[in-house]
């Protein structure tokens, strides 16, 4: 979610990142319709593009359609089972985001400025008993170098280091869960020590209207668990304690309720979507395992009356 090349830029890193992220999704719609061979920059300012994900038959022309009402998992490739470009080896990157189409479909990663990490999948033996729910495989992010000491993290977090290292772009409707509470769940662990990660969701509304596109709170906004029913918690800086997932060396299932605000009155343009991701809040070089990512509607829970965040 951040500019992975340490160059001067007139916009805050998150602004450019979100502009690129939505440009990518718009381009994916053209890929699916056969109009172009490859999309724009990959959703982040790492200078890479995310892979066009899942079935080519699904359209991204959502401007006048209603969101699909379903209680199924919105993260279609949450088990990382679809990875058409996989060669048997992981993808290693330094500073920049993962190359186009190089991760499991719908997923994108970035290790942070100055950091090196390998993104790979690990098959889980059917006989294993450590991971409840018996997931078939998990994604592994193995840092061999941490983010640079001089990098402050994503720009809009101000003085609190925070960065998104794993993202999913394939919920192609910003209204899918608007005004509702979802349950974001996953299995996670680290190979040594402990690590705090934060699951997040975001709305990408408008990437084309001047004065709105790329503006946090207007063109896009990010959300985390608030720990209080029906309350919208906007992501910025240090996370709410209720949003933090403490990973240990044992597999553990984490479940967070995240409430998304309504989108009434928003400028919504082609390419809008709902994003899914995981944040680091400390500079380090861990080995993180993630399995069975799910985002499912809890219930139709309106957000409290009042202005949107």
Short mmCIF file of C-alpha atoms in Angstrom, two decimals:
data_model
loop_
_atom_site.label_atom_id
_atom_site.label_comp_id
_atom_site.label_asym_id
_atom_site.label_seq_id
_atom_site.Cartn_x
_atom_site.Cartn_y
_atom_site.Cartn_z
CA UNK A 1 0.00 0.00 0.00
CA UNK A 2 2.94 2.32 -0.16
CA UNK A 3 5.42 3.75 -2.57
CA UNK A 4 8.19 1.20 -2.57
CA UNK A 5 10.67 3.35 -4.42
CA UNK A 6 12.17 6.06 -2.27
CA UNK A 7 11.70 8.89 -4.72
CA UNK A 8 10.27 12.34 -4.19
CA UNK A 9 6.56 12.51 -4.90
CA UNK A 10 4.18 15.46 -4.61
CA UNK A 11 1.45 13.23 -3.18
CA UNK A 12 1.38 11.28 0.09
CA UNK A 13 2.26 7.64 -0.49
CA UNK A 14 -1.19 6.33 0.34
CA UNK A 15 -2.81 8.75 -2.09
CA UNK A 16 -0.76 7.47 -5.01
CA UNK A 17 -1.12 3.89 -3.83
CA UNK A 18 -4.89 4.00 -3.84
CA UNK A 19 -5.02 5.75 -7.21
CA UNK A 20 -2.90 2.99 -8.69
CA UNK A 21 -4.88 0.31 -6.90
CA UNK A 22 -8.16 1.40 -8.45
CA UNK A 23 -6.56 2.00 -11.84
CA UNK A 24 -5.53 -1.62 -11.73
CA UNK A 25 -9.00 -2.89 -10.99
CA UNK A 26 -10.41 -0.80 -13.83
CA UNK A 27 -7.81 -2.30 -16.13
CA UNK A 28 -8.69 -5.80 -14.97
CA UNK A 29 -12.22 -5.18 -16.17
CA UNK A 30 -10.80 -4.51 -19.63
CA UNK A 31 -8.68 -7.65 -19.42
CA UNK A 32 -11.77 -9.71 -18.70
CA UNK A 33 -13.63 -8.16 -21.61
CA UNK A 34 -10.74 -8.89 -23.96
CA UNK A 35 -9.96 -5.24 -24.73
CA UNK A 36 -6.40 -5.12 -23.41
CA UNK A 37 -3.77 -7.66 -22.55
CA UNK A 38 -2.63 -6.25 -19.23
CA UNK A 39 -3.79 -3.76 -16.63
CA UNK A 40 -2.24 -0.64 -15.17
CA UNK A 41 0.05 -0.38 -12.16
CA UNK A 42 -0.72 -2.96 -9.52
CA UNK A 43 -2.83 -1.25 -6.99
CA UNK A 44 0.14 0.10 -5.08
CA UNK A 45 2.97 2.46 -5.82
CA UNK A 46 5.46 -0.37 -5.83
CA UNK A 47 5.45 0.03 -9.62
CA UNK A 48 4.00 -3.43 -10.15
CA UNK A 49 0.60 -4.71 -11.13
CA UNK A 50 -1.56 -7.30 -9.47
CA UNK A 51 -2.64 -10.40 -11.36
CA UNK A 52 -6.08 -10.32 -13.00
CA UNK A 53 -7.90 -12.69 -10.70
CA UNK A 54 -10.28 -15.62 -11.12
CA UNK A 55 -12.77 -16.22 -13.88
CA UNK A 56 -12.54 -14.16 -17.05
CA UNK A 57 -16.25 -14.44 -17.51
CA UNK A 58 -17.08 -12.10 -14.65
CA UNK A 59 -17.59 -8.48 -15.61
CA UNK A 60 -16.25 -5.44 -13.79
CA UNK A 61 -19.00 -3.16 -15.11
CA UNK A 62 -20.69 -2.52 -11.78
CA UNK A 63 -21.70 1.10 -12.09
CA UNK A 64 -25.46 0.55 -12.26
CA UNK A 65 -25.81 -2.92 -10.79
CA UNK A 66 -26.77 -3.81 -7.25
CA UNK A 67 -24.27 -5.59 -4.98
CA UNK A 68 -24.57 -9.34 -4.89
CA UNK A 69 -26.37 -10.46 -1.74
CA UNK A 70 -24.72 -13.61 -0.44
CA UNK A 71 -23.27 -14.98 2.77
CA UNK A 72 -20.52 -16.94 1.03
CA UNK A 73 -16.86 -16.13 1.51
CA UNK A 74 -16.11 -12.99 -0.49
CA UNK A 75 -12.41 -13.89 -0.69
CA UNK A 76 -12.76 -16.39 -3.51
CA UNK A 77 -9.12 -17.46 -3.42
CA UNK A 78 -8.80 -17.27 0.35
CA UNK A 79 -7.27 -20.74 0.43
CA UNK A 80 -4.56 -19.73 -2.08
CA UNK A 81 -5.44 -22.77 -4.17
CA UNK A 82 -5.45 -20.94 -7.53
CA UNK A 83 -1.96 -19.90 -8.62
CA UNK A 84 -1.76 -20.37 -12.36
CA UNK A 85 1.73 -18.88 -12.71
CA UNK A 86 3.31 -20.98 -9.95
CA UNK A 87 6.58 -22.64 -10.97
CA UNK A 88 7.30 -24.48 -7.74
CA UNK A 89 9.30 -21.61 -6.32
CA UNK A 90 8.23 -18.54 -4.43
CA UNK A 91 8.52 -14.92 -5.55
CA UNK A 92 11.29 -12.89 -3.94
CA UNK A 93 11.22 -9.11 -4.07
CA UNK A 94 13.14 -6.25 -2.50
CA UNK A 95 11.34 -2.95 -1.88
CA UNK A 96 9.07 -3.32 -4.91
CA UNK A 97 5.76 -5.13 -4.94
CA UNK A 98 5.36 -8.59 -6.38
CA UNK A 99 5.44 -8.70 -10.22
CA UNK A 100 2.27 -8.95 -12.32
CA UNK A 101 0.42 -12.22 -11.96
CA UNK A 102 3.11 -13.74 -9.75
CA UNK A 103 1.07 -14.58 -6.63
CA UNK A 104 -2.07 -16.66 -6.09
CA UNK A 105 -4.83 -15.10 -8.13
CA UNK A 106 -6.30 -11.95 -6.66
CA UNK A 107 -3.40 -11.47 -4.23
CA UNK A 108 -0.59 -8.96 -4.19
CA UNK A 109 2.32 -8.39 -1.80
CA UNK A 110 4.91 -5.80 -0.89
CA UNK A 111 7.65 -6.26 1.74
CA UNK A 112 8.19 -2.57 2.52
CA UNK A 113 10.86 -0.09 1.50
CA UNK A 114 14.32 -1.61 1.91
CA UNK A 115 12.91 -5.00 2.86
CA UNK A 116 13.32 -8.35 1.10
CA UNK A 117 10.71 -11.09 1.33
CA UNK A 118 9.71 -14.27 -0.47
CA UNK A 119 6.02 -15.03 -1.06
CA UNK A 120 5.31 -18.74 -1.45
CA UNK A 121 2.74 -21.41 -0.65
CA UNK A 122 3.24 -24.45 1.55
CA UNK A 123 1.13 -27.56 1.18
CA UNK A 124 -0.30 -28.85 4.45
CA UNK A 125 -0.34 -32.67 4.82
CA UNK A 126 -3.87 -34.08 5.13
CA UNK A 127 -2.78 -35.85 8.30
CA UNK A 128 -1.77 -32.68 10.10
CA UNK A 129 -3.61 -31.79 13.27
CA UNK A 130 -2.01 -28.43 14.06
CA UNK A 131 -4.18 -26.21 11.86
CA UNK A 132 -7.84 -26.52 12.87
CA UNK A 133 -10.23 -26.72 9.96
CA UNK A 134 -7.71 -28.70 7.90
CA UNK A 135 -6.69 -26.06 5.34
CA UNK A 136 -4.93 -27.60 2.34
CA UNK A 137 -2.19 -24.99 2.00
CA UNK A 138 -1.05 -21.71 3.41
CA UNK A 139 0.71 -18.64 2.11
CA UNK A 140 4.15 -17.95 3.60
CA UNK A 141 5.80 -14.53 3.64
CA UNK A 142 9.45 -14.94 4.57
CA UNK A 143 11.36 -11.72 5.19
CA UNK A 144 15.15 -11.97 5.01
CA UNK A 145 15.66 -8.22 5.52
CA UNK A 146 13.36 -5.85 7.43
CA UNK A 147 12.09 -2.49 6.18
CA UNK A 148 14.69 0.25 6.17
CA UNK A 149 15.28 2.10 9.42
CA UNK A 150 14.92 5.38 7.53
CA UNK A 151 11.51 4.49 6.09
CA UNK A 152 8.69 5.79 8.32
CA UNK A 153 6.06 3.46 6.90
CA UNK A 154 3.02 4.35 4.85
CA UNK A 155 2.64 8.10 4.73
CA UNK A 156 -0.86 8.55 6.08
CA UNK A 157 0.00 6.77 9.34
CA UNK A 158 2.08 9.81 10.32
CA UNK A 159 4.45 8.95 13.18
CA UNK A 160 3.31 5.36 13.70
CA UNK A 161 5.01 2.73 11.56
CA UNK A 162 2.49 0.66 9.68
CA UNK A 163 2.43 -1.06 6.29
CA UNK A 164 0.30 -3.51 4.34
CA UNK A 165 2.23 -6.58 3.25
CA UNK A 166 -0.55 -8.66 1.70
CA UNK A 167 -3.64 -7.51 -0.24
CA UNK A 168 -6.62 -8.98 -2.07
CA UNK A 169 -8.40 -7.02 -4.82
CA UNK A 170 -11.08 -9.39 -6.06
CA UNK A 171 -14.21 -8.14 -4.27
CA UNK A 172 -15.18 -6.00 -7.23
CA UNK A 173 -17.95 -3.94 -5.68
CA UNK A 174 -17.49 -1.16 -3.13
CA UNK A 175 -21.12 -1.66 -2.07
CA UNK A 176 -20.80 -5.38 -1.38
CA UNK A 177 -20.83 -4.93 2.42
CA UNK A 178 -21.58 -1.20 2.67
CA UNK A 179 -23.35 -0.31 5.93
CA UNK A 180 -22.87 -3.82 7.27
CA UNK A 181 -20.62 -5.76 9.61
CA UNK A 182 -18.47 -8.58 8.28
CA UNK A 183 -16.49 -11.30 9.99
CA UNK A 184 -12.88 -11.34 8.81
CA UNK A 185 -11.24 -14.62 9.81
CA UNK A 186 -7.99 -16.44 9.05
CA UNK A 187 -5.47 -18.87 10.49
CA UNK A 188 -2.06 -17.45 11.28
CA UNK A 189 1.27 -18.23 12.89
CA UNK A 190 4.95 -17.26 12.82
CA UNK A 191 7.88 -19.68 12.76
CA UNK A 192 9.53 -18.09 15.81
CA UNK A 193 8.70 -15.58 18.49
CA UNK A 194 5.50 -13.56 18.27
CA UNK A 195 4.14 -10.97 15.86
CA UNK A 196 1.20 -8.58 15.79
CA UNK A 197 -0.70 -8.23 12.51
CA UNK A 198 -3.84 -6.28 11.73
CA UNK A 199 -6.48 -7.43 9.22
CA UNK A 200 -8.03 -4.53 7.32
CA UNK A 201 -10.68 -3.80 4.70
CA UNK A 202 -10.98 -0.77 2.49
CA UNK A 203 -13.42 0.97 0.20
CA UNK A 204 -12.14 2.25 -3.13
CA UNK A 205 -14.86 4.53 -4.45
CA UNK A 206 -13.54 6.79 -7.18
CA UNK A 207 -10.21 6.80 -9.00
CA UNK A 208 -11.07 9.16 -11.81
CA UNK A 209 -12.77 12.34 -10.56
CA UNK A 210 -10.43 15.28 -10.08
CA UNK A 211 -10.28 16.39 -6.47
CA UNK A 212 -11.64 13.05 -5.25
CA UNK A 213 -9.43 10.37 -6.79
CA UNK A 214 -6.59 9.44 -4.48
CA UNK A 215 -7.91 11.52 -1.58
CA UNK A 216 -8.21 9.58 1.66
CA UNK A 217 -11.73 9.88 3.00
CA UNK A 218 -13.12 10.76 -0.43
CA UNK A 219 -11.70 8.51 -3.14
CA UNK A 220 -10.95 5.71 -0.70
CA UNK A 221 -10.96 4.81 3.00
CA UNK A 222 -9.58 1.99 5.16
CA UNK A 223 -11.16 0.19 8.11
CA UNK A 224 -10.23 -2.15 10.96
CA UNK A 225 -12.01 -3.82 13.87
CA UNK A 226 -13.25 -1.44 16.55
CA UNK A 227 -14.13 -4.01 19.18
CA UNK A 228 -17.51 -2.34 19.61
CA UNK A 229 -20.59 -3.61 17.73
CA UNK A 230 -21.59 -1.57 14.71
CA UNK A 231 -18.81 1.02 15.10
CA UNK A 232 -16.75 2.03 12.08
CA UNK A 233 -13.03 2.24 12.88
CA UNK A 234 -10.98 4.13 10.30
CA UNK A 235 -7.39 2.94 9.79
CA UNK A 236 -4.82 5.58 10.58
CA UNK A 237 -1.72 5.25 12.72
CA UNK A 238 -1.59 2.91 15.69
CA UNK A 239 -4.42 0.34 15.46
CA UNK A 240 -7.17 -0.07 17.99
CA UNK A 241 -6.09 -2.85 20.39
CA UNK A 242 -9.22 -4.75 19.40
CA UNK A 243 -7.94 -4.92 15.80
CA UNK A 244 -4.60 -6.61 16.61
CA UNK A 245 -4.03 -10.33 16.07
CA UNK A 246 -1.11 -11.72 18.13
CA UNK A 247 0.51 -14.51 16.13
CA UNK A 248 2.59 -17.17 17.88
CA UNK A 249 4.31 -20.34 16.68
CA UNK A 250 1.05 -22.29 17.03
CA UNK A 251 -1.66 -22.17 14.40
CA UNK A 252 -4.55 -20.11 15.67
CA UNK A 253 -7.79 -18.96 14.12
CA UNK A 254 -8.42 -15.23 14.39
CA UNK A 255 -11.81 -13.62 13.89
CA UNK A 256 -12.47 -9.88 13.77
CA UNK A 257 -15.71 -8.04 13.16
CA UNK A 258 -15.27 -5.02 10.91
CA UNK A 259 -18.10 -2.60 10.23
CA UNK A 260 -18.08 -0.77 6.90
CA UNK A 261 -19.86 2.56 6.45
CA UNK A 262 -22.64 3.22 3.94
CA UNK A 263 -21.62 4.56 0.55
CA UNK A 264 -24.64 6.81 0.09
CA UNK A 265 -23.59 10.12 -1.39
CA UNK A 266 -20.17 8.86 -2.45
CA UNK A 267 -18.78 9.45 -5.89
CA UNK A 268 -18.55 5.90 -7.24
CA UNK A 269 -16.90 5.31 -10.61
CA UNK A 270 -15.99 2.30 -12.72
CA UNK A 271 -13.41 0.08 -11.08
CA UNK A 272 -14.76 0.51 -7.55
CA UNK A 273 -14.08 -2.38 -5.19
CA UNK A 274 -13.68 -3.58 -1.60
CA UNK A 275 -10.12 -4.47 -0.58
CA UNK A 276 -8.79 -6.99 1.94
CA UNK A 277 -5.35 -6.90 3.53
CA UNK A 278 -2.95 -7.49 6.40
CA UNK A 279 -0.81 -4.85 8.12
CA UNK A 280 2.49 -5.04 9.99
CA UNK A 281 2.93 -2.51 12.79
CA UNK A 282 6.59 -3.17 13.61
CA UNK A 283 9.77 -3.23 11.52
CA UNK A 284 11.05 -6.78 11.60
CA UNK A 285 11.91 -9.75 9.39
CA UNK A 286 9.52 -12.54 10.41
CA UNK A 287 8.26 -15.64 8.67
CA UNK A 288 4.47 -15.35 8.57
CA UNK A 289 2.02 -18.09 7.61
CA UNK A 290 -1.55 -17.20 6.60
CA UNK A 291 -4.29 -19.73 5.76
CA UNK A 292 -8.03 -19.85 5.00
CA UNK A 293 -8.83 -16.14 4.69
CA UNK A 294 -12.55 -15.44 4.88
CA UNK A 295 -14.71 -12.32 4.76
CA UNK A 296 -18.36 -13.16 5.37
CA UNK A 297 -21.36 -10.97 6.10
CA UNK A 298 -22.31 -11.20 9.75
CA UNK A 299 -25.73 -9.68 9.36
CA UNK A 300 -27.33 -6.59 7.91
CA UNK A 301 -26.16 -4.28 10.68
CA UNK A 302 -26.64 -0.58 9.89
CA UNK A 303 -23.94 1.70 11.17
CA UNK A 304 -24.88 4.25 13.84
CA UNK A 305 -26.59 7.42 12.68
CA UNK A 306 -24.28 10.30 12.01
CA UNK A 307 -21.70 11.39 9.47
CA UNK A 308 -19.53 8.86 7.74
CA UNK A 309 -15.86 8.79 8.81
#
